[in-house]
Structures are given as structure tokens and as C-alpha cells.
XYZ file of C-alpha atoms in Angstrom:
347
model
C 83.547 5.494 72.352
C 81.774 8.314 74.159
C 79.998 11.650 73.910
C 77.041 10.758 71.725
C 74.547 13.622 71.961
C 71.263 14.631 70.301
C 70.602 18.396 70.084
C 67.442 20.101 68.773
C 68.085 23.209 66.680
C 65.981 25.948 65.123
C 63.562 26.114 68.068
C 63.281 28.031 71.277
C 64.002 26.362 74.590
C 61.246 24.205 76.123
C 59.260 24.172 72.880
C 56.176 21.986 72.774
C 55.572 20.408 69.374
C 52.292 19.581 67.681
C 51.468 16.885 65.133
C 52.609 18.086 61.737
C 55.584 20.082 63.075
C 59.124 19.387 61.925
C 61.857 18.401 64.380
C 65.295 19.705 63.386
C 68.475 18.782 65.194
C 72.085 17.713 65.265
C 73.646 14.383 66.182
C 77.125 14.900 67.595
C 79.471 11.994 68.214
C 83.084 11.992 69.401
C 85.172 8.849 68.943
C 87.836 8.728 71.648
C 89.752 5.695 70.355
C 90.056 3.627 67.204
C 86.922 1.558 66.773
C 85.261 -0.506 64.075
C 82.229 1.721 63.518
C 79.587 0.265 61.213
C 77.037 3.093 60.942
C 75.593 6.142 62.699
C 71.894 6.944 62.582
C 68.887 8.441 64.326
C 65.334 7.210 64.985
C 62.033 8.925 65.772
C 59.703 6.800 67.909
C 56.245 7.486 69.360
C 54.718 4.826 71.600
C 52.571 4.225 74.684
C 53.386 1.871 77.537
C 51.444 0.725 80.597
C 52.917 -1.491 83.289
C 51.386 -3.010 86.412
C 53.383 -4.465 89.245
C 52.050 -8.015 88.883
C 53.774 -8.363 85.525
C 50.991 -7.175 83.223
C 51.932 -4.631 80.580
C 50.650 -3.189 77.349
C 52.494 -1.414 74.531
C 51.446 0.293 71.340
C 53.637 2.037 68.773
C 52.212 4.976 66.800
C 55.156 6.067 64.656
C 58.692 4.970 63.894
C 61.119 6.388 61.346
C 64.817 5.637 60.961
C 67.540 7.545 59.118
C 71.105 6.382 58.536
C 73.403 9.430 58.691
C 76.761 7.781 58.035
C 78.004 4.365 56.904
C 81.582 3.166 57.129
C 82.825 2.318 53.612
C 85.285 -0.131 55.168
C 82.686 -1.962 57.228
C 82.946 -5.095 55.063
C 86.621 -5.441 55.955
C 86.085 -4.495 59.632
C 88.132 -1.359 59.096
C 88.674 0.754 62.185
C 88.052 4.483 62.318
C 90.638 6.704 63.989
C 89.521 9.062 66.781
C 87.530 11.975 65.392
C 84.322 13.993 65.821
C 81.143 13.668 63.773
C 78.239 16.092 63.403
C 75.143 15.337 61.316
C 71.956 17.292 60.697
C 68.595 15.539 60.707
C 64.889 16.331 60.625
C 61.668 14.446 61.207
C 58.070 15.423 60.572
C 55.741 14.450 63.411
C 52.845 12.376 62.003
C 49.313 13.701 62.413
C 48.093 10.688 64.407
C 50.650 10.933 67.235
C 49.005 11.299 70.708
C 50.003 13.874 73.328
C 52.939 13.136 75.628
C 52.116 11.989 79.153
C 53.656 10.155 82.106
C 52.405 9.086 85.520
C 53.563 6.698 88.227
C 52.024 5.584 91.504
C 53.244 2.602 93.473
C 52.843 -0.442 91.222
C 51.303 1.399 88.267
C 53.084 3.220 85.467
C 51.769 4.804 82.268
C 53.686 6.718 79.627
C 53.059 8.210 76.170
C 56.341 9.412 74.720
C 57.880 10.827 71.570
C 61.640 10.593 71.419
C 64.616 10.976 69.109
C 67.193 8.214 69.537
C 70.712 8.606 68.152
C 72.663 5.364 67.819
C 76.082 4.040 66.817
C 76.569 0.395 65.810
C 79.897 -1.385 65.714
C 81.293 -4.377 63.860
C 82.892 -5.732 67.023
C 81.275 -7.857 69.707
C 81.132 -4.866 72.030
C 77.723 -3.166 71.696
C 77.427 0.359 70.364
C 75.913 3.325 72.161
C 72.797 5.447 71.931
C 71.441 8.773 73.171
C 67.741 9.435 73.851
C 66.063 12.858 73.781
C 62.377 13.174 74.728
C 60.309 15.505 72.538
C 57.155 16.965 74.199
C 54.144 16.758 71.877
C 50.646 18.130 72.486
C 47.628 17.710 70.264
C 45.363 20.773 69.942
C 42.532 20.589 72.494
C 39.872 23.295 72.403
C 38.377 24.907 75.500
C 35.335 26.370 73.700
C 33.121 23.297 73.804
C 32.583 23.544 77.573
C 29.308 25.127 78.722
C 28.414 27.091 81.895
C 27.702 24.953 84.933
C 25.838 25.242 88.241
C 26.000 22.523 90.884
C 24.026 22.311 94.153
C 25.322 20.080 96.920
C 24.426 19.405 100.541
C 27.250 17.932 102.585
C 27.320 16.558 106.123
C 30.360 17.725 108.037
C 31.652 15.202 110.549
C 34.416 15.510 113.072
C 36.494 12.962 114.916
C 39.848 11.236 115.046
C 38.924 8.492 112.569
C 35.973 7.922 110.258
C 34.535 5.200 112.505
C 34.610 7.362 115.660
C 33.094 10.674 114.631
C 29.914 12.676 115.080
C 27.982 15.014 112.840
C 28.613 18.746 113.085
C 25.662 19.654 110.857
C 25.042 20.188 107.147
C 26.484 22.692 104.715
C 24.652 23.643 101.535
C 26.693 25.220 98.760
C 25.957 26.225 95.172
C 28.933 26.371 92.800
C 28.659 28.436 89.617
C 31.106 28.400 86.693
C 30.810 30.566 83.594
C 32.507 27.767 81.629
C 34.185 24.425 82.252
C 37.023 24.636 79.718
C 40.362 26.279 80.561
C 43.741 26.724 78.911
C 46.919 25.388 80.540
C 49.396 27.285 78.359
C 48.616 30.896 79.295
C 47.923 30.813 83.043
C 44.135 30.724 82.697
C 42.027 31.569 85.759
C 38.959 29.729 87.067
C 36.660 32.392 88.602
C 34.663 30.441 91.175
C 31.419 31.621 92.715
C 30.292 29.493 95.656
C 27.184 30.438 97.680
C 27.496 28.835 101.120
C 24.823 28.266 103.748
C 26.433 26.790 106.855
C 24.158 24.848 109.195
C 27.177 23.478 111.025
C 27.692 23.887 114.754
C 31.362 24.645 114.169
C 33.383 27.035 112.056
C 34.149 25.613 108.640
C 36.210 26.420 105.570
C 35.485 25.750 101.908
C 38.099 24.034 99.772
C 38.407 23.842 95.978
C 40.907 21.580 94.243
C 41.647 20.306 90.745
C 41.920 16.520 90.743
C 43.591 14.558 87.959
C 42.150 11.135 87.138
C 44.295 8.803 85.031
C 42.662 5.607 83.782
C 45.100 2.839 82.813
C 43.664 -0.164 80.996
C 45.668 -3.377 81.251
C 44.065 -6.654 80.328
C 40.415 -6.659 81.400
C 40.904 -4.235 84.280
C 40.866 -0.463 84.607
C 43.126 1.129 87.192
C 42.371 4.702 88.251
C 45.103 6.953 89.659
C 43.829 10.151 91.303
C 45.930 13.100 92.403
C 45.065 16.605 93.637
C 47.239 18.940 91.574
C 46.299 22.301 93.132
C 43.906 23.596 95.811
C 42.756 26.754 97.605
C 40.829 27.332 100.840
C 38.449 30.019 102.056
C 38.458 32.081 105.213
C 36.650 30.588 108.248
C 32.845 30.639 108.026
C 30.917 30.976 111.304
C 28.108 28.560 112.308
C 24.780 29.466 110.711
C 26.340 32.073 108.424
C 25.582 32.662 104.746
C 28.324 33.926 102.466
C 29.588 33.937 98.903
C 33.123 32.730 98.233
C 34.639 34.139 95.021
C 38.248 32.957 94.621
C 40.339 33.011 91.448
C 42.021 29.683 90.878
C 45.074 29.683 88.576
C 45.301 26.692 86.247
C 48.839 25.229 86.366
C 50.640 23.665 83.404
C 49.211 20.147 83.289
C 48.815 17.363 80.727
C 45.805 17.881 78.485
C 42.416 16.261 78.844
C 41.922 13.203 76.671
C 39.414 13.988 73.915
C 38.516 10.415 73.008
C 39.411 10.849 69.322
C 40.959 7.940 67.378
C 44.309 9.756 67.447
C 44.442 9.520 71.253
C 45.814 6.556 73.166
C 43.095 3.978 73.736
C 44.342 2.623 77.071
C 45.601 5.783 78.827
C 42.908 8.382 79.571
C 43.410 11.687 81.401
C 40.461 13.471 83.029
C 40.074 16.402 85.416
C 37.402 17.314 87.939
C 36.933 20.366 90.138
C 36.019 19.313 93.684
C 34.306 21.706 96.113
C 33.798 20.644 99.733
C 33.568 22.052 103.264
C 35.916 20.949 106.006
C 36.754 21.707 109.593
C 40.187 23.203 110.236
C 40.853 20.468 112.837
C 39.747 16.836 113.013
C 37.578 16.974 109.882
C 36.236 13.803 108.269
C 34.150 14.516 105.141
C 34.638 11.229 103.279
C 33.129 11.203 99.790
C 30.784 14.114 100.434
C 31.926 16.734 97.965
C 30.742 18.387 94.778
C 32.565 17.149 91.671
C 32.417 19.086 88.362
C 34.188 17.680 85.257
C 36.385 20.260 83.514
C 38.377 20.308 80.277
C 42.006 21.457 80.228
C 43.184 22.306 76.720
C 45.917 24.272 74.985
C 43.800 26.483 72.691
C 42.752 29.702 74.505
C 39.061 30.282 75.133
C 37.401 32.440 72.462
C 34.168 34.177 73.395
C 33.295 34.760 69.742
C 33.093 31.016 69.098
C 30.489 30.637 71.852
C 28.402 33.659 70.872
C 24.993 33.347 69.212
C 25.275 31.831 65.783
C 24.700 34.151 62.882
C 22.093 33.607 60.163
C 23.455 31.111 57.587
C 24.545 32.567 54.285
C 21.832 30.804 52.252
C 19.108 32.156 54.609
C 20.402 35.691 54.776
C 18.406 38.290 52.894
C 19.898 41.665 51.933
C 18.215 44.578 53.631
C 16.272 46.901 51.342
C 17.975 50.252 51.262
C 15.851 53.339 51.773
C 16.094 56.046 49.118
C 18.846 58.537 49.789
C 17.646 61.459 51.919
C 14.549 59.744 53.365
C 14.089 59.974 57.133
C 10.553 58.525 57.422
C 8.409 56.072 55.514
C 6.229 58.880 54.094
C 9.269 60.787 52.810
C 10.580 57.596 51.238
C 7.294 57.063 49.319
C 7.307 60.669 48.047
C 10.917 60.413 46.838
C 10.251 57.071 45.098
C 7.158 58.554 43.352
C 9.190 61.533 42.074
C 11.970 59.188 40.845
C 9.459 57.095 38.891
C 7.915 60.189 37.241
C 11.346 61.449 36.259
C 12.201 58.157 34.639
C 9.016 58.339 32.535
């Protein structure tokens, strides 16, 4: 048997699903020779898996649903099916508690949160059947509006040398990083407008560097393993010794996995965080070590809305309707005269 294939239909290419969406597709199977087919079906599975090289692993399943699409009526008598083609429609609704898809690997560590549709064929013979796996990207809604403006002041010692143990100080650099917000959207090419005020007390020309660093925390057993990776970075023009300047770059946010929100619907042993690191460095032979400014940021998939962060309006139960002035009144005195005439007319 061969050519078992799972195809998603009714959606555009590279669609990202959300909890509550419906997955629609086709399961196509071509039987190339007579075979004792027992049944044909499809499964939807959502699970998380962490593995460490010393043999420790952890698994958790969030959703599983199985549908049998075809059953051989002659399966009791081991009846064989002649070569033919099958095509079956199926659909699954993604549960509301499914976490966002994610995968990372570094050396002896591996973490994965996946949603997948698995088509399978079982046989009545000793020879095993076949299956086809299709990964379905799922993202939970993560808002970018809860992040507030930020200002960070940092003084860093710039050192130079071949290795960290054989280096000398080239002076200090003071820089103030300002962000209008710390939440950004990964789905629409959001921009981080940086504003970095730099005071260089270094004896050498320096550059400023900004990078987004991904921190993945994998929990296996009683230990936490942190995997860090710089996903994107930009550098400034050279800054002369003793100079003061303001660096205002625009940093484009790439498409990245979303920040873990810590809600019960998220995976409890795979956490994704992001920080924005700002640091000075020398173009050649620079050793800065851990001396950098680190600002936590939130990467979500719901675009930033200024209206949500504006000043809150007066609650409905506290609001009082404004008293309307009599028609035609321009001043308080005119309003009193018109009200007096209206009262006399009524009498």
C-alpha cells in the first residue's frame, strides 16, 4: 500500500489556527495491490514533549480525538480489497484549552508543543499499516496592550582583549534606553522604535547593539534548563570617545513563537520569554561579558491598540448627564432671562 496523504481544505495556505477553529480536510489513500484492509481513520492530537539527553523526558497530552472514516465489511473474514483509491472528508474542532505550537532544539535538549492530524490505515495481516502526519500550527491569542512604557539606565564597563581573562578596561559607557511600550505584534511586522541616549566615557570608538533574545525554559524532573538564542540584532554607527549621542533605530519584529502568558491553558513545563538587550561593544576584540541592559518584552499576535491604553472613561453608574442650556442662550445671564420668561408663559 502507498500514497496515504492528509490535505487541509477550505483555508488559505500557511494558515495559523486558534483554539475554537475548525480544521477541514481530506484523507486520500491509494491502494496499489490487493490487501486485507481493516479500517481507515484520522486522529487529532495535541501534546507537549520535553527530552533531555541523559534519558529524562516528560510528556503531556491536551487533546485527542479519533474518527473512523471507513471500515471493511469483510474484515471478519479477512477479505482483501482490490487496488483502488479512497477519498474521505473530515473535520475537527480545536479545543479551547490547547496551547500554542512551539519547537526548539539545542544539543541535548528538545522541547515541542504540537497539534497534528494523523491519517492511518490498519490491516488484518501481520504486516503493519501506514500513517500520514500533518502538523497544524496553532496560536492562542496573546495581547500586546498590557505592556507599559519603560526606561532603563545602565552603566557598562567596556573591556578589550583576546580572552576574558587577559583584557583591560577601555572605560565606561552610560546609556538610557526608552521604550514607549514593551508589547509588540509578530503577525504584522511590528516595529520597535528604540531611543538610546549614549554617553561614552570610553577611550576607544564603540558601537551600540540591540538584540531580541529568546529564552526557553524546559522543566524536566526537578531541574530547569534554559535555552537562550539571539533571534535578531542591529548595530549603531561608530561613536567617538567622550561623545554624547542619541541612537534611534527601528527594529522590525520577526515572526516568532509567542510569549508564554502563564495561564492554565499554556504548557506548564515549556515557557517562552523574550528580552531586549542593549549593550556597547568595540568593533574589534571586545569583551563585555554580562554587562548589558536587559528589558523584558511581550510578543503577541493581537495588534497594539492605543484606545485600550488611553485614559479610562467615567463608569456608566457614575456618569451624570450634562444639563442642557436653554436654546438660544449664549451666556449665563441670557439663560436666566430665557428661563424666567418660559416659567411666566407656562403660568
